Short mmCIF file of C-alpha atoms and ligand atoms in Angstrom, two decimals:
data_model
loop_
_atom_site.label_atom_id
_atom_site.label_comp_id
_atom_site.label_asym_id
_atom_site.label_seq_id
_atom_site.Cartn_x
_atom_site.Cartn_y
_atom_site.Cartn_z
CA MET A 1 0.00 0.00 0.00
CA TYR A 2 1.18 3.54 -0.68
CA LYS A 3 0.54 6.91 0.88
CA LEU A 4 1.27 10.47 -0.20
CA VAL A 5 3.39 12.67 2.08
CA ILE A 6 2.96 16.42 1.53
CA GLN A 7 4.83 19.33 3.10
CA GLY A 8 2.33 22.21 2.68
CA GLY A 9 2.64 25.97 2.29
CA ILE A 10 4.39 26.23 -1.09
CA PRO A 11 2.65 28.42 -3.72
CA LEU A 12 2.48 26.32 -6.92
CA SER A 13 3.98 27.70 -10.10
CA GLY A 14 4.77 26.48 -13.61
CA ASN A 15 3.10 24.59 -16.44
CA ILE A 16 1.38 21.22 -16.68
CA LYS A 17 -0.38 19.35 -19.49
CA THR A 18 -3.68 17.58 -18.87
CA SER A 19 -4.08 13.93 -19.76
CA GLY A 20 -6.95 12.45 -21.77
CA SER A 21 -10.33 12.41 -20.03
CA LYS A 22 -11.04 9.35 -17.87
CA ASN A 23 -14.81 9.75 -18.34
CA SER A 24 -14.41 9.90 -22.10
CA THR A 25 -11.88 7.06 -22.37
CA LEU A 26 -14.09 4.52 -20.59
CA PRO A 27 -17.24 4.80 -22.80
CA ILE A 28 -15.11 5.05 -25.96
CA PHE A 29 -13.24 1.86 -25.07
CA PHE A 30 -16.59 0.12 -24.51
CA SER A 31 -17.86 1.45 -27.87
CA SER A 32 -15.24 -0.84 -29.49
CA ILE A 33 -17.73 -3.68 -28.78
CA LEU A 34 -20.00 -2.14 -31.47
CA ALA A 35 -17.34 -2.14 -34.19
CA ASP A 36 -16.52 -4.99 -36.58
CA SER A 37 -12.89 -3.85 -36.86
CA PRO A 38 -10.32 -2.36 -34.44
CA LEU A 39 -10.17 1.16 -33.00
CA LYS A 40 -6.92 3.07 -32.55
CA LEU A 41 -7.24 5.46 -29.57
CA ALA A 42 -4.75 8.23 -28.80
CA ASN A 43 -4.33 10.42 -25.69
CA THR A 44 -5.71 7.70 -23.38
CA PRO A 45 -4.64 8.34 -19.75
CA GLN A 46 -2.70 5.75 -17.75
CA LEU A 47 -5.20 5.23 -14.93
CA SER A 48 -6.30 2.21 -12.94
CA ASP A 49 -9.87 2.62 -14.25
CA VAL A 50 -8.51 2.37 -17.79
CA SER A 51 -6.56 -0.81 -16.89
CA THR A 52 -9.74 -2.22 -15.33
CA THR A 53 -11.66 -1.43 -18.53
CA LEU A 54 -9.03 -3.18 -20.66
CA ARG A 55 -9.04 -6.21 -18.32
CA LEU A 56 -12.82 -6.42 -18.54
CA LEU A 57 -12.74 -6.24 -22.35
CA MET A 58 -9.95 -8.84 -22.50
CA ASP A 59 -12.06 -11.15 -20.28
CA MET A 60 -14.78 -10.84 -22.89
CA GLY A 61 -12.43 -11.69 -25.75
CA SER A 62 -11.02 -8.32 -26.87
CA ASN A 63 -7.40 -7.95 -27.91
CA PHE A 64 -5.39 -4.79 -27.53
CA VAL A 65 -1.91 -3.58 -28.39
CA LEU A 66 -0.06 -0.65 -26.81
CA GLU A 67 1.54 1.14 -29.78
CA GLU A 68 4.96 2.87 -29.73
CA ASP A 69 3.33 6.32 -29.80
CA GLY A 70 1.33 5.46 -26.65
CA SER A 71 -1.94 4.97 -28.49
CA ILE A 72 -3.95 1.80 -27.87
CA PHE A 73 -5.18 -0.47 -30.65
CA ILE A 74 -8.32 -2.31 -29.46
CA ASP A 75 -10.16 -5.07 -31.29
CA SER A 76 -13.45 -6.15 -29.68
CA SER A 77 -14.96 -7.39 -32.94
CA ASN A 78 -15.24 -11.04 -31.92
CA LEU A 79 -16.22 -11.32 -28.27
CA THR A 80 -16.41 -14.89 -27.00
CA ASN A 81 -17.64 -14.26 -23.46
CA LEU A 82 -20.64 -11.93 -23.15
CA ARG A 83 -20.24 -11.54 -19.41
CA ALA A 84 -18.90 -8.78 -17.15
CA ASP A 85 -17.88 -10.42 -13.91
CA TYR A 86 -18.56 -9.10 -10.38
CA SER A 87 -14.83 -9.35 -9.55
CA LEU A 88 -14.10 -6.49 -11.97
CA VAL A 89 -17.43 -4.66 -12.03
CA LYS A 90 -17.34 -4.14 -8.24
CA THR A 91 -14.16 -2.05 -8.68
CA MET A 92 -15.54 0.15 -11.45
CA ARG A 93 -19.25 0.85 -11.83
CA ALA A 94 -18.74 2.31 -15.31
CA SER A 95 -18.56 -1.36 -16.40
CA ILE A 96 -22.33 -1.01 -16.86
CA LEU A 97 -21.37 0.64 -20.17
CA THR A 98 -20.79 -2.84 -21.64
CA LEU A 99 -24.55 -3.48 -21.55
CA GLY A 100 -25.76 -1.24 -24.39
CA PRO A 101 -23.01 -2.17 -26.86
CA MET A 102 -23.26 -5.93 -26.09
CA LEU A 103 -27.04 -5.93 -26.57
CA ALA A 104 -26.75 -3.91 -29.79
CA LYS A 105 -24.04 -6.08 -31.35
CA TYR A 106 -24.54 -9.55 -29.79
CA LYS A 107 -28.17 -9.30 -28.56
CA LYS A 108 -27.12 -10.85 -25.25
CA ALA A 109 -25.33 -9.81 -22.05
CA LYS A 110 -24.77 -10.98 -18.49
CA ILE A 111 -23.42 -8.15 -16.37
CA SER A 112 -22.87 -7.93 -12.63
CA LEU A 113 -24.91 -5.16 -11.02
CA PRO A 114 -22.34 -2.45 -10.24
CA GLY A 115 -23.60 -1.91 -6.71
CA GLY A 116 -23.10 1.33 -4.86
CA CYS A 117 -19.87 3.04 -3.99
CA ALA A 118 -18.64 5.57 -1.43
CA ILE A 119 -20.61 8.45 -2.96
CA GLY A 120 -23.99 6.78 -3.20
CA THR A 121 -26.21 3.80 -4.09
CA ARG A 122 -25.87 4.72 -7.79
CA PRO A 123 -28.74 2.68 -9.27
CA VAL A 124 -28.91 1.71 -12.95
CA ASN A 125 -32.71 1.77 -13.38
CA LEU A 126 -32.52 4.45 -16.08
CA HIS A 127 -30.15 2.26 -18.13
CA LEU A 128 -32.36 -0.83 -17.83
CA ASP A 129 -35.67 1.01 -18.46
CA ALA A 130 -34.30 2.61 -21.64
CA LEU A 131 -33.01 -0.68 -23.06
CA GLU A 132 -36.29 -2.44 -22.22
CA LYS A 133 -38.14 0.32 -24.11
CA MET A 134 -35.92 -0.55 -27.10
CA GLY A 135 -37.07 -4.18 -26.92
CA ALA A 136 -34.55 -5.83 -24.58
CA LYS A 137 -35.72 -8.52 -22.15
CA ILE A 138 -34.00 -7.79 -18.85
CA GLU A 139 -33.98 -9.88 -15.68
CA VAL A 140 -32.04 -9.06 -12.51
CA ARG A 141 -31.19 -11.99 -10.23
CA ASN A 142 -28.36 -13.08 -7.95
CA GLY A 143 -26.67 -9.72 -8.42
CA TYR A 144 -26.50 -10.01 -12.19
CA ILE A 145 -28.33 -8.37 -15.09
CA TYR A 146 -29.43 -10.96 -17.69
CA ALA A 147 -30.32 -9.19 -20.92
CA THR A 148 -31.36 -10.49 -24.35
CA ALA A 149 -32.97 -8.89 -27.41
CA LYS A 150 -34.31 -10.39 -30.66
CA GLU A 151 -33.51 -6.97 -32.06
CA LEU A 152 -33.39 -3.43 -30.65
CA ILE A 153 -35.99 -1.05 -32.09
CA GLY A 154 -35.52 2.71 -32.10
CA THR A 155 -38.00 4.65 -29.92
CA GLN A 156 -38.51 7.78 -27.77
CA ILE A 157 -36.49 7.67 -24.49
CA ASN A 158 -37.42 10.31 -21.91
CA PHE A 159 -35.01 10.38 -18.95
CA ASP A 160 -36.59 11.71 -15.73
CA LEU A 161 -33.06 12.41 -14.44
CA VAL A 162 -30.02 13.57 -16.37
CA SER A 163 -27.63 10.61 -16.30
CA VAL A 164 -24.25 10.62 -18.08
CA THR A 165 -23.72 6.88 -18.42
CA ALA A 166 -27.42 6.08 -18.97
CA THR A 167 -27.30 8.54 -21.89
CA GLU A 168 -24.11 6.89 -23.17
CA ASN A 169 -25.45 3.33 -22.82
CA THR A 170 -28.69 4.19 -24.65
CA LEU A 171 -26.83 6.15 -27.31
CA MET A 172 -24.50 3.23 -28.06
CA ALA A 173 -27.37 0.74 -28.17
CA ALA A 174 -29.31 3.01 -30.55
CA THR A 175 -26.49 3.19 -33.10
CA LEU A 176 -27.26 -0.39 -34.29
CA ALA A 177 -30.99 -0.44 -33.47
CA LYS A 178 -33.69 -0.54 -36.15
CA GLY A 179 -34.97 2.94 -37.02
CA PHE A 180 -34.77 6.20 -35.12
CA THR A 181 -34.19 6.74 -31.36
CA THR A 182 -34.73 10.12 -29.70
CA ILE A 183 -33.17 10.64 -26.27
CA ASN A 184 -34.86 13.49 -24.37
CA ASN A 185 -33.21 15.04 -21.28
CA ALA A 186 -29.89 13.61 -22.44
CA ALA A 187 -26.68 14.46 -20.56
CA GLN A 188 -24.63 17.15 -22.32
CA GLU A 189 -21.24 16.58 -20.63
CA PRO A 190 -18.24 17.08 -22.99
CA GLU A 191 -17.47 13.38 -22.53
CA VAL A 192 -20.86 12.47 -24.05
CA THR A 193 -20.02 14.74 -26.99
CA ASP A 194 -16.59 13.09 -27.32
CA LEU A 195 -18.29 9.67 -27.50
CA ILE A 196 -20.66 10.99 -30.19
CA TYR A 197 -17.76 12.31 -32.29
CA CYS A 198 -16.03 8.93 -32.06
CA LEU A 199 -19.21 6.96 -32.89
CA ARG A 200 -19.78 9.22 -35.91
CA LYS A 201 -16.28 8.39 -37.18
CA MET A 202 -17.24 4.72 -36.76
CA GLY A 203 -20.25 5.30 -39.06
CA ALA A 204 -23.01 6.12 -36.58
CA LYS A 205 -25.75 8.61 -37.52
CA ILE A 206 -26.25 10.94 -34.53
CA THR A 207 -27.44 14.56 -34.30
CA GLY A 208 -27.99 16.93 -31.35
CA GLU A 209 -24.64 16.81 -29.56
CA ASN A 210 -24.23 19.50 -26.84
CA THR A 211 -28.02 19.64 -26.49
CA SER A 212 -30.46 17.71 -24.29
CA THR A 213 -32.04 15.96 -27.29
CA LEU A 214 -30.10 13.34 -29.24
CA ILE A 215 -31.49 11.70 -32.40
CA ILE A 216 -29.86 8.47 -33.57
CA GLU A 217 -30.66 6.65 -36.83
CA GLY A 218 -29.67 2.99 -36.51
CA VAL A 219 -27.24 1.59 -39.09
CA ASP A 220 -26.33 -2.02 -39.96
CA ARG A 221 -22.73 -1.92 -38.84
CA LEU A 222 -20.01 0.25 -37.33
CA SER A 223 -16.36 0.02 -38.26
CA GLY A 224 -13.18 0.77 -36.36
CA THR A 225 -11.52 4.18 -36.66
CA GLU A 226 -8.75 6.31 -35.20
CA TYR A 227 -9.70 8.78 -32.48
CA SER A 228 -7.96 11.03 -29.95
CA ILE A 229 -9.58 11.36 -26.51
CA CYS A 230 -10.55 14.88 -25.35
CA PRO A 231 -8.64 16.47 -22.44
CA ASP A 232 -9.75 15.86 -18.85
CA ARG A 233 -11.58 18.98 -17.63
CA ILE A 234 -11.84 17.67 -14.05
CA GLU A 235 -8.10 17.03 -13.84
CA ALA A 236 -7.51 20.54 -15.22
CA GLY A 237 -9.94 22.03 -12.69
CA THR A 238 -8.24 20.18 -9.84
CA TYR A 239 -4.84 21.67 -10.70
CA LEU A 240 -6.29 25.16 -11.11
CA VAL A 241 -7.83 24.93 -7.63
CA ALA A 242 -4.44 23.71 -6.34
CA ALA A 243 -2.87 26.93 -7.63
CA ALA A 244 -5.68 29.04 -6.13
CA ILE A 245 -5.52 27.38 -2.69
CA THR A 246 -1.73 27.85 -2.46
CA GLY A 247 -1.79 31.45 -3.75
CA GLY A 248 0.27 30.41 -6.78
CA SER A 249 0.30 30.91 -10.53
CA ILE A 250 0.13 28.06 -13.08
CA THR A 251 -0.74 27.40 -16.70
CA VAL A 252 -2.69 24.28 -17.66
CA ASN A 253 -2.04 23.25 -21.26
CA ASN A 254 -3.99 20.90 -23.54
CA ILE A 255 -7.41 21.95 -22.18
CA GLU A 256 -10.49 23.42 -23.92
CA PRO A 257 -11.63 26.37 -21.74
CA ASP A 258 -15.14 26.03 -23.22
CA SER A 259 -15.49 22.64 -21.46
CA MET A 260 -15.18 24.26 -18.04
CA ARG A 261 -16.85 27.71 -18.18
CA SER A 262 -18.74 27.18 -14.86
CA VAL A 263 -15.52 26.22 -13.00
CA ILE A 264 -13.60 29.14 -14.51
CA GLY A 265 -16.41 31.49 -13.48
CA LYS A 266 -16.24 30.30 -9.87
CA LEU A 267 -12.43 30.60 -9.82
CA ILE A 268 -12.73 34.22 -10.97
CA GLU A 269 -15.22 34.79 -8.13
CA THR A 270 -12.53 33.61 -5.65
CA GLY A 271 -10.35 36.48 -6.88
CA ALA A 272 -8.12 34.51 -9.25
CA ASP A 273 -6.75 36.26 -12.32
CA ILE A 274 -7.60 33.95 -15.27
CA GLN A 275 -6.43 34.16 -18.87
CA THR A 276 -7.56 31.62 -21.46
CA ASN A 277 -6.68 30.90 -25.04
CA LYS A 278 -7.70 28.08 -27.42
CA ASN A 279 -5.86 25.27 -25.60
CA SER A 280 -4.73 26.58 -22.23
CA ILE A 281 -5.83 28.29 -19.03
CA LYS A 282 -3.55 30.47 -16.87
CA LEU A 283 -4.51 31.13 -13.26
CA ASP A 284 -2.61 33.67 -11.15
CA MET A 285 -3.69 34.11 -7.51
CA LYS A 286 -1.00 36.77 -6.95
CA SER A 287 -0.47 35.40 -3.39
CA ARG A 288 -3.95 36.58 -2.43
CA ARG A 289 -6.18 34.63 -0.04
CA PRO A 290 -9.19 33.33 -2.01
CA GLN A 291 -12.67 34.78 -1.45
CA ALA A 292 -15.29 32.20 -0.38
CA VAL A 293 -17.72 31.16 -3.16
CA ASN A 294 -21.12 29.44 -2.96
CA ILE A 295 -21.36 26.21 -4.95
CA ARG A 296 -24.39 24.23 -6.13
CA THR A 297 -23.67 21.21 -8.27
CA SER A 298 -25.87 20.16 -11.19
CA ALA A 299 -25.65 18.64 -14.67
CA TYR A 300 -23.49 20.17 -17.42
CA PRO A 301 -23.09 22.99 -18.37
CA ASN A 302 -23.63 23.92 -14.72
CA PHE A 303 -21.14 23.38 -11.91
CA PRO A 304 -19.84 19.75 -12.01
CA THR A 305 -20.27 17.48 -8.99
CA ASP A 306 -16.76 16.14 -9.73
CA MET A 307 -15.32 19.54 -8.72
CA GLN A 308 -17.36 19.96 -5.50
CA ALA A 309 -14.83 18.44 -3.09
CA GLN A 310 -11.97 20.48 -4.53
CA PHE A 311 -13.86 23.75 -3.99
CA MET A 312 -14.69 22.71 -0.45
CA ALA A 313 -10.96 22.54 0.28
CA LEU A 314 -10.59 26.01 -1.28
CA ASN A 315 -13.50 27.45 0.72
CA SER A 316 -12.01 25.99 3.91
CA ILE A 317 -9.22 28.56 3.88
CA ALA A 318 -11.06 31.33 2.00
CA GLU A 319 -12.04 34.78 3.27
CA GLY A 320 -15.70 34.64 4.36
CA ASN A 321 -18.46 32.08 4.67
CA SER A 322 -19.96 29.89 1.94
CA THR A 323 -22.42 27.07 1.26
CA ILE A 324 -21.76 24.02 -0.90
CA THR A 325 -24.85 22.11 -2.04
CA GLU A 326 -24.54 18.68 -3.69
CA THR A 327 -27.61 17.87 -5.79
CA ILE A 328 -26.32 14.88 -7.82
CA PHE A 329 -25.13 12.26 -5.30
CA GLU A 330 -26.54 11.56 -1.86
CA ASN A 331 -23.27 10.92 -0.07
CA ARG A 332 -20.56 12.97 -1.68
CA PHE A 333 -19.27 14.64 1.49
CA MET A 334 -16.78 11.98 2.65
CA HIS A 335 -14.07 14.65 2.56
CA VAL A 336 -15.83 16.77 5.22
CA PRO A 337 -14.67 14.86 8.34
CA GLU A 338 -11.12 14.63 7.00
CA LEU A 339 -10.94 18.37 6.17
CA SER A 340 -12.37 19.11 9.63
CA ARG A 341 -9.48 17.16 11.19
CA MET A 342 -7.17 19.69 9.48
CA GLY A 343 -9.00 22.55 11.16
CA ALA A 344 -11.65 23.37 8.56
CA ASN A 345 -14.88 24.82 9.98
CA LEU A 346 -17.56 22.81 8.13
CA LYS A 347 -21.14 22.07 9.18
CA LEU A 348 -23.22 19.48 7.31
CA GLU A 349 -26.91 20.36 6.96
CA GLY A 350 -28.66 17.80 4.75
CA ASN A 351 -27.14 18.07 1.24
CA THR A 352 -25.47 21.38 2.07
CA VAL A 353 -22.22 22.12 3.90
CA VAL A 354 -21.87 25.54 5.56
CA CYS A 355 -18.21 26.57 5.48
CA LYS A 356 -16.62 29.31 7.61
CA GLY A 357 -13.21 30.11 6.14
CA VAL A 358 -10.21 29.81 8.48
CA THR A 359 -6.85 31.48 7.85
CA SER A 360 -4.99 28.19 7.60
CA LEU A 361 -5.29 24.42 7.95
CA THR A 362 -2.82 22.20 9.80
CA GLY A 363 -1.33 19.05 8.30
CA ALA A 364 -2.72 15.69 9.51
CA ASN A 365 -2.73 11.95 8.78
CA LEU A 366 -5.69 11.38 6.46
CA MET A 367 -7.50 8.52 4.73
CA ALA A 368 -8.73 8.74 1.13
CA THR A 369 -12.26 7.42 0.51
CA ASP A 370 -13.30 8.18 -3.07
CA LEU A 371 -11.62 9.69 -6.08
CA ARG A 372 -12.57 13.36 -5.83
CA ALA A 373 -12.66 13.46 -2.02
CA SER A 374 -9.05 12.24 -2.09
CA ALA A 375 -8.17 15.03 -4.52
CA SER A 376 -9.58 17.61 -2.10
CA LEU A 377 -7.37 16.21 0.68
CA VAL A 378 -4.29 16.62 -1.54
CA LEU A 379 -5.26 20.26 -2.19
CA ALA A 380 -5.79 20.88 1.53
CA GLY A 381 -2.41 19.27 2.28
CA LEU A 382 -0.67 21.50 -0.28
CA ALA A 383 -2.09 24.58 1.48
CA ALA A 384 -1.82 23.40 5.10
CA LYS A 385 0.92 24.30 7.57
CA GLY A 386 3.12 21.25 8.20
CA LEU A 387 3.01 17.63 7.10
CA THR A 388 0.02 15.78 5.65
CA THR A 389 -0.12 12.07 4.82
CA ILE A 390 -2.91 10.52 2.75
CA GLU A 391 -3.40 6.75 2.86
CA ARG A 392 -5.26 4.56 0.29
CA VAL A 393 -3.79 6.48 -2.61
CA TYR A 394 -5.29 3.89 -4.98
CA HIS A 395 -8.45 6.03 -4.95
CA LEU A 396 -6.47 8.85 -6.58
CA ASP A 397 -4.81 6.59 -9.14
CA ARG A 398 -8.25 5.82 -10.57
CA GLY A 399 -8.55 9.30 -12.02
CA TYR A 400 -5.30 11.27 -11.82
CA GLU A 401 -2.38 10.24 -14.04
CA MET A 402 1.06 10.69 -12.38
CA ILE A 403 -0.44 12.94 -9.70
CA GLU A 404 2.64 13.44 -7.54
CA GLU A 405 4.90 13.91 -10.59
CA LYS A 406 2.62 16.62 -11.96
CA PHE A 407 2.42 18.40 -8.60
CA LYS A 408 6.22 18.14 -8.21
CA MET A 409 6.54 19.84 -11.62
CA LEU A 410 4.57 22.73 -10.09
CA GLY A 411 6.97 23.00 -7.14
CA ALA A 412 5.03 20.99 -4.56
CA ASP A 413 6.86 19.03 -1.85
CA ILE A 414 5.00 15.73 -2.35
CA LYS A 415 6.11 12.12 -2.49
CA ARG A 416 4.59 8.64 -2.66
CA VAL A 417 5.95 6.24 -0.02
CA GLN A 418 5.22 2.62 0.78
CA HIS A 419 3.70 1.96 4.21
C1 LIG B 501 -20.81 9.91 -14.42
O1 LIG B 501 -21.27 8.96 -13.50
C2 LIG B 501 -19.33 10.06 -14.13
N1 LIG B 501 -18.65 8.79 -14.37
C3 LIG B 501 -19.13 10.51 -12.68
O2 LIG B 501 -17.74 10.72 -12.49
C4 LIG B 501 -19.86 11.84 -12.50
O3 LIG B 501 -19.75 12.24 -11.15
C5 LIG B 501 -21.34 11.67 -12.87
O4 LIG B 501 -21.47 11.17 -14.21
C6 LIG B 501 -22.11 12.99 -12.80
O5 LIG B 501 -21.51 13.92 -13.64
C7 LIG B 501 -18.37 8.43 -15.65
O6 LIG B 501 -18.69 9.13 -16.60
C8 LIG B 501 -17.65 7.13 -15.84
P1 LIG B 501 -25.08 9.78 -13.40
P2 LIG B 501 -22.74 8.32 -13.68
O7 LIG B 501 -25.77 8.58 -13.93
O8 LIG B 501 -23.12 8.30 -15.09
C9 LIG B 501 -28.77 8.92 -10.61
C10 LIG B 501 -15.73 10.65 -11.31
O9 LIG B 501 -15.42 11.14 -10.22
N2 LIG B 501 -29.07 7.74 -11.43
O10 LIG B 501 -24.96 10.98 -14.26
O11 LIG B 501 -22.78 7.04 -12.91
C11 LIG B 501 -27.47 8.80 -9.83
O12 LIG B 501 -27.67 8.08 -8.63
C12 LIG B 501 -17.06 9.96 -11.48
O13 LIG B 501 -15.03 10.70 -12.35
C13 LIG B 501 -30.22 7.00 -11.18
O14 LIG B 501 -30.97 7.31 -10.28
O15 LIG B 501 -23.63 9.38 -12.93
C14 LIG B 501 -27.12 10.24 -9.58
O16 LIG B 501 -27.86 10.70 -8.46
C15 LIG B 501 -17.81 9.87 -10.16
N3 LIG B 501 -30.47 5.92 -11.96
C16 LIG B 501 -27.64 10.95 -10.84
O17 LIG B 501 -28.54 10.04 -11.46
C17 LIG B 501 -29.65 5.55 -13.00
O18 LIG B 501 -29.95 4.58 -13.70
C18 LIG B 501 -26.58 11.29 -11.88
O19 LIG B 501 -25.75 10.16 -12.00
C19 LIG B 501 -28.48 6.31 -13.23
C20 LIG B 501 -28.22 7.41 -12.45
#
């Protein structure tokens, strides 16, 4: 097991480059199940969730090759085992994204129910209801989803809730269904748009990207293609908050500012000086203490739930009081008790945390719980006086490529040690 050891109080400075988006890489890897020839994917991040995805696909009969230039060549055109096993699915709930493609291409799937995780029960009813509306027969027993379909028929899907992966699952299933499918109240996250661009290159007929209504005309087959994964806006946001919380000045390269307008707006509200151009964002805090900002998470293009924990760390040492309301997940405040142990003044009231900014946090021994909560503990450690250790670093490795290396490049005193 490893932990991170951080000596806080150093204002970050310098340049980093974001990696490819985790939440775009996963659905695009699973879309290879739809294709009858290989995909070549560039800019894929080296993350444990990506390794899990590749292991799951290999279990099902996919082959992949890591090319010299770092791109991954994946061939899922002849799956021999239409099953996603609990042993892997329990570690990554995005495995549910095998369901739509497997039903569309092979008309059969047996997938372990993902189960909940630290941030909530995370049901999959929207996925199952949508696929049943398209003609799938779905039975849930002994912790597995048994799905079959004579054929999938295009239809109207109206999501009561905006769901990123339910939109992606339905979208992928619809690409090979008979006729037209309209998805109303579709998720509009940039990662959904990235999946649409890749599916179009594979031959899919989809309109409505970046809106809440997607229209898909089913085709007979999809072929492999070459595609480069979009940059990770949540990774970029995490580093920008790290600069703001330490009073530093950094430039994040290889990022589309348009994919994170709500986060940039909130950073400006904290008093950060932000300059953007086509592929980079510069944040300069000019050694100022941040101003507290109120946060309310909701679906894209509004403030992303995946940035909530990071802003709570920022608000903990900001000037003034603030409220942070989480509207997407029912238990995404696992970072609150850990931040409080560092001296943060946080009070949980239902799905809102009331934060009274303190002038500084003190380093402590901490435990990571889920991906983004762990990121907020790293940010707090970078700003705190003294030494912070964070155990169970595997949570971070799910979504942040080379996290300590990138922070070291920005001048942080951070190292990964065995314990
Ligand atoms: C995706 O999860 C992301 N994961 C999450 O990122 C992200 O936090 C989330 O979208 C919201 O933006 C991937 O893309 C792989 P949802 P997803 O379905 O699709 C409820 C990270 O940190 N719901 O959009 O699982 C659900 O409980 C991860 O990178 C149902 O009720 O989230 C939640 O309250 C964490 N029934 C809400 O919808 C369903 O069938 C939105 O969840 C599906 C979802």
